[in-house]
Amino acid sequence: MSGCLIAVSKDKTCDTTKKIGGISGRLWLLNLEDSTGQKLTYTETGKTISDITVQSGLAAYPVDGEKYSHNWTYGLAKPGSSNKYYTQSLNIRTVIDGDLDLQWLDEVMTATNLVAILETTDQKFVLLGQFNGLTAAEGDSFDSGQEPGSDVQTTVALTGEEVTSAYKYIDVGTGYADTLTYIIGLETPAT
């Protein structure tokens, strides 16, 4: 029996060479499932999502931060010769400065399945946790900032696994501005 074969090339263009890495300061978190177990649904072509249907009463919740403060990675696990899954890790860094921030922190730390939409500095939108969600990982979350250059933000580490893809892009098909407007529109609770 033949092994699995690669069938898609990876081209480089002048446009892709100019891309700057990094995450913008803005991202959004969504609940993968509502209290009844109903999941988000997606319309997608290939690895690009063009529509997200949010459950009634829920929304995309924005999380502000400084440019380059958040980061995400993915890894590959191959438990067999041809099966695979991707591990996804997202570090959200934000300042906790009051009661509402502490409430947000408690909710994020105990949420069981979150989906994240990240805005990159090259005006792309990446989605993590599409089918299995992201969950807060145990560990240290705060640096007290005892020297001038140290990080004084709280870090929330979210991790998850996905089988279908390392991540997905979101594009409503009409460019950056329209995709951003679409995602901001998801901040209004669905009816």
Coordinates of C-alpha atoms in Angstrom, one line a residue:
M1 CA 0.0 0.0 0.0
S2 CA 1.2 3.5 -0.9
G3 CA 1.6 6.1 1.8
C4 CA -0.3 9.4 1.7
L5 CA 1.1 11.7 -1.0
I6 CA 1.5 15.5 -1.1
A7 CA -0.4 17.0 -4.0
V8 CA -0.3 20.8 -3.5
S9 CA 2.7 23.1 -4.1
K10 CA 3.7 26.0 -1.9
D11 CA 4.5 29.1 -4.0
K12 CA 6.1 32.3 -2.9
T13 CA 5.2 35.7 -4.4
C14 CA 6.5 39.2 -4.0
D15 CA 3.3 40.0 -2.0
T16 CA 3.7 37.1 0.4
T17 CA 7.4 37.9 0.9
K18 CA 6.5 41.4 2.2
K19 CA 4.1 40.1 4.8
I20 CA 5.0 41.2 8.4
G21 CA 4.4 38.6 11.1
G22 CA 2.7 39.4 14.4
I23 CA -0.7 39.7 16.0
S24 CA -2.6 43.0 16.1
G25 CA -3.7 44.1 19.6
R26 CA -7.3 43.1 18.9
L27 CA -8.8 39.6 19.1
W28 CA -12.3 38.1 19.8
L29 CA -13.4 35.1 21.8
L30 CA -16.6 33.1 21.1
N31 CA -18.2 30.2 23.0
L32 CA -17.9 27.1 20.9
E33 CA -21.1 25.7 22.5
D34 CA -24.0 27.4 24.3
S35 CA -25.5 26.1 27.5
T36 CA -27.6 23.5 25.6
G37 CA -24.6 22.1 23.7
Q38 CA -25.5 23.8 20.4
K39 CA -22.2 24.6 18.5
L40 CA -21.1 27.4 16.3
T41 CA -21.6 26.7 12.6
Y42 CA -19.4 27.8 9.8
T43 CA -19.6 28.3 6.0
E44 CA -16.2 27.6 4.5
T45 CA -14.5 26.9 1.3
G46 CA -11.2 25.1 1.6
K47 CA -9.4 26.5 4.6
T48 CA -11.3 29.9 4.6
I49 CA -14.4 30.6 6.6
S50 CA -16.8 33.2 5.1
D51 CA -19.6 33.0 7.7
I52 CA -20.0 32.1 11.3
T53 CA -23.4 31.4 12.8
V54 CA -23.4 32.3 16.5
Q55 CA -25.9 30.7 18.9
S56 CA -28.9 32.8 20.1
G57 CA -28.0 35.2 22.9
L58 CA -24.2 34.8 22.4
A59 CA -21.7 37.0 20.6
A60 CA -18.0 37.5 19.8
Y61 CA -16.4 39.1 22.8
P62 CA -13.6 41.6 21.9
V63 CA -10.3 41.5 23.9
D64 CA -8.1 44.5 23.5
G65 CA -4.3 44.4 23.9
E66 CA -1.2 46.0 22.6
K67 CA 0.2 45.2 19.2
Y68 CA 2.5 42.2 19.4
S69 CA 1.4 41.4 23.0
H70 CA -0.6 38.3 22.1
N71 CA 0.9 35.3 20.4
W72 CA -0.2 31.9 19.0
T73 CA 1.5 28.8 17.9
Y74 CA 0.5 25.4 16.5
G75 CA 2.2 22.0 16.5
L76 CA 1.7 18.7 14.8
A77 CA 1.1 15.4 16.5
K78 CA 1.2 12.2 14.5
P79 CA 0.1 9.3 16.6
G80 CA 0.0 6.9 13.6
S81 CA 1.6 6.8 10.2
S82 CA -1.1 8.8 8.4
N83 CA -3.3 10.3 11.1
K84 CA -2.5 13.6 12.6
Y85 CA -3.9 16.4 14.7
Y86 CA -2.7 20.0 15.4
T87 CA -2.2 21.4 18.8
Q88 CA -3.1 25.1 19.1
S89 CA -1.8 27.5 21.8
L90 CA -2.9 31.1 22.2
N91 CA -1.4 33.5 24.8
I92 CA -3.6 36.5 25.5
R93 CA -1.8 39.3 27.4
T94 CA -3.9 42.0 28.9
V95 CA -3.9 44.3 31.9
I96 CA -6.4 43.4 34.7
D97 CA -7.4 46.7 36.2
G98 CA -10.7 46.5 38.0
D99 CA -13.8 44.4 39.0
L100 CA -15.0 43.8 35.4
D101 CA -11.5 42.7 34.3
L102 CA -11.4 40.2 37.2
Q103 CA -14.8 38.9 36.2
W104 CA -13.6 38.5 32.6
L105 CA -10.5 36.7 33.8
D106 CA -12.5 34.2 35.9
E107 CA -14.9 33.5 33.0
V108 CA -12.0 32.9 30.6
M109 CA -10.1 30.7 33.0
T110 CA -13.2 28.5 33.6
A111 CA -14.6 28.5 30.0
T112 CA -14.5 25.0 28.6
N113 CA -14.5 25.6 24.9
L114 CA -13.5 28.9 23.3
V115 CA -13.0 29.9 19.7
A116 CA -10.5 32.7 19.0
I117 CA -10.4 35.1 16.1
L118 CA -7.1 36.9 15.8
E119 CA -6.3 39.9 13.6
T120 CA -2.7 39.8 12.2
T121 CA -0.6 42.8 11.4
D122 CA -0.8 41.9 7.7
Q123 CA -4.6 42.3 7.8
K124 CA -5.6 38.7 7.9
F125 CA -8.0 37.1 10.3
V126 CA -7.1 33.7 11.8
L127 CA -9.6 31.4 13.6
L128 CA -8.4 28.9 16.3
G129 CA -10.5 26.2 18.1
Q130 CA -13.0 25.7 15.3
F131 CA -14.4 22.4 16.2
N132 CA -12.9 21.4 19.5
G133 CA -12.3 24.7 21.2
L134 CA -9.6 26.2 23.3
T135 CA -9.4 25.8 27.1
A136 CA -7.3 27.7 29.7
A137 CA -4.1 25.9 30.7
E138 CA -2.7 25.7 34.2
G139 CA 0.3 27.7 35.1
D140 CA 1.6 31.1 36.1
S141 CA -0.3 34.0 34.7
F142 CA 1.1 37.2 36.1
D143 CA 4.5 39.0 36.2
S144 CA 4.7 41.7 38.9
G145 CA 7.0 43.9 36.8
Q146 CA 10.0 44.3 39.1
E147 CA 12.2 45.8 36.5
P148 CA 11.5 48.6 33.9
G149 CA 11.3 46.3 30.9
S150 CA 9.3 43.5 32.4
D151 CA 5.9 42.4 31.4
V152 CA 3.2 43.7 33.8
Q153 CA 0.3 42.1 32.1
T154 CA -1.8 39.0 32.9
T155 CA -1.2 36.1 30.5
V156 CA -4.1 33.7 29.7
A157 CA -2.8 30.6 28.0
L158 CA -5.4 28.7 25.9
T159 CA -4.8 25.4 24.3
G160 CA -6.7 22.9 22.1
E161 CA -6.4 20.3 19.4
E162 CA -7.9 20.3 15.9
V163 CA -7.9 17.5 13.3
T164 CA -8.9 19.3 10.1
S165 CA -6.4 22.1 10.0
A166 CA -3.7 24.0 11.9
Y167 CA -5.9 27.1 11.7
K168 CA -8.4 28.7 9.4
Y169 CA -8.7 32.1 7.8
I170 CA -11.8 34.3 7.9
D171 CA -12.6 36.3 4.8
V172 CA -16.0 37.4 3.7
G173 CA -14.7 37.7 0.2
T174 CA -14.6 41.5 -0.2
G175 CA -11.4 42.5 1.5
Y176 CA -10.0 43.4 4.9
A177 CA -12.4 46.3 5.7
D178 CA -15.5 44.3 5.0
T179 CA -14.2 41.3 6.9
L180 CA -13.3 43.5 9.9
T181 CA -16.8 45.0 9.8
Y182 CA -18.3 41.5 9.6
I183 CA -16.4 40.4 12.7
I184 CA -17.3 43.5 14.7
G185 CA -20.9 42.8 13.7
L186 CA -20.5 39.4 15.6
E187 CA -20.1 41.5 18.8
T188 CA -23.9 42.0 18.8
P189 CA -25.6 39.1 20.5
A190 CA -27.3 36.8 18.0
T191 CA -31.1 36.5 18.1

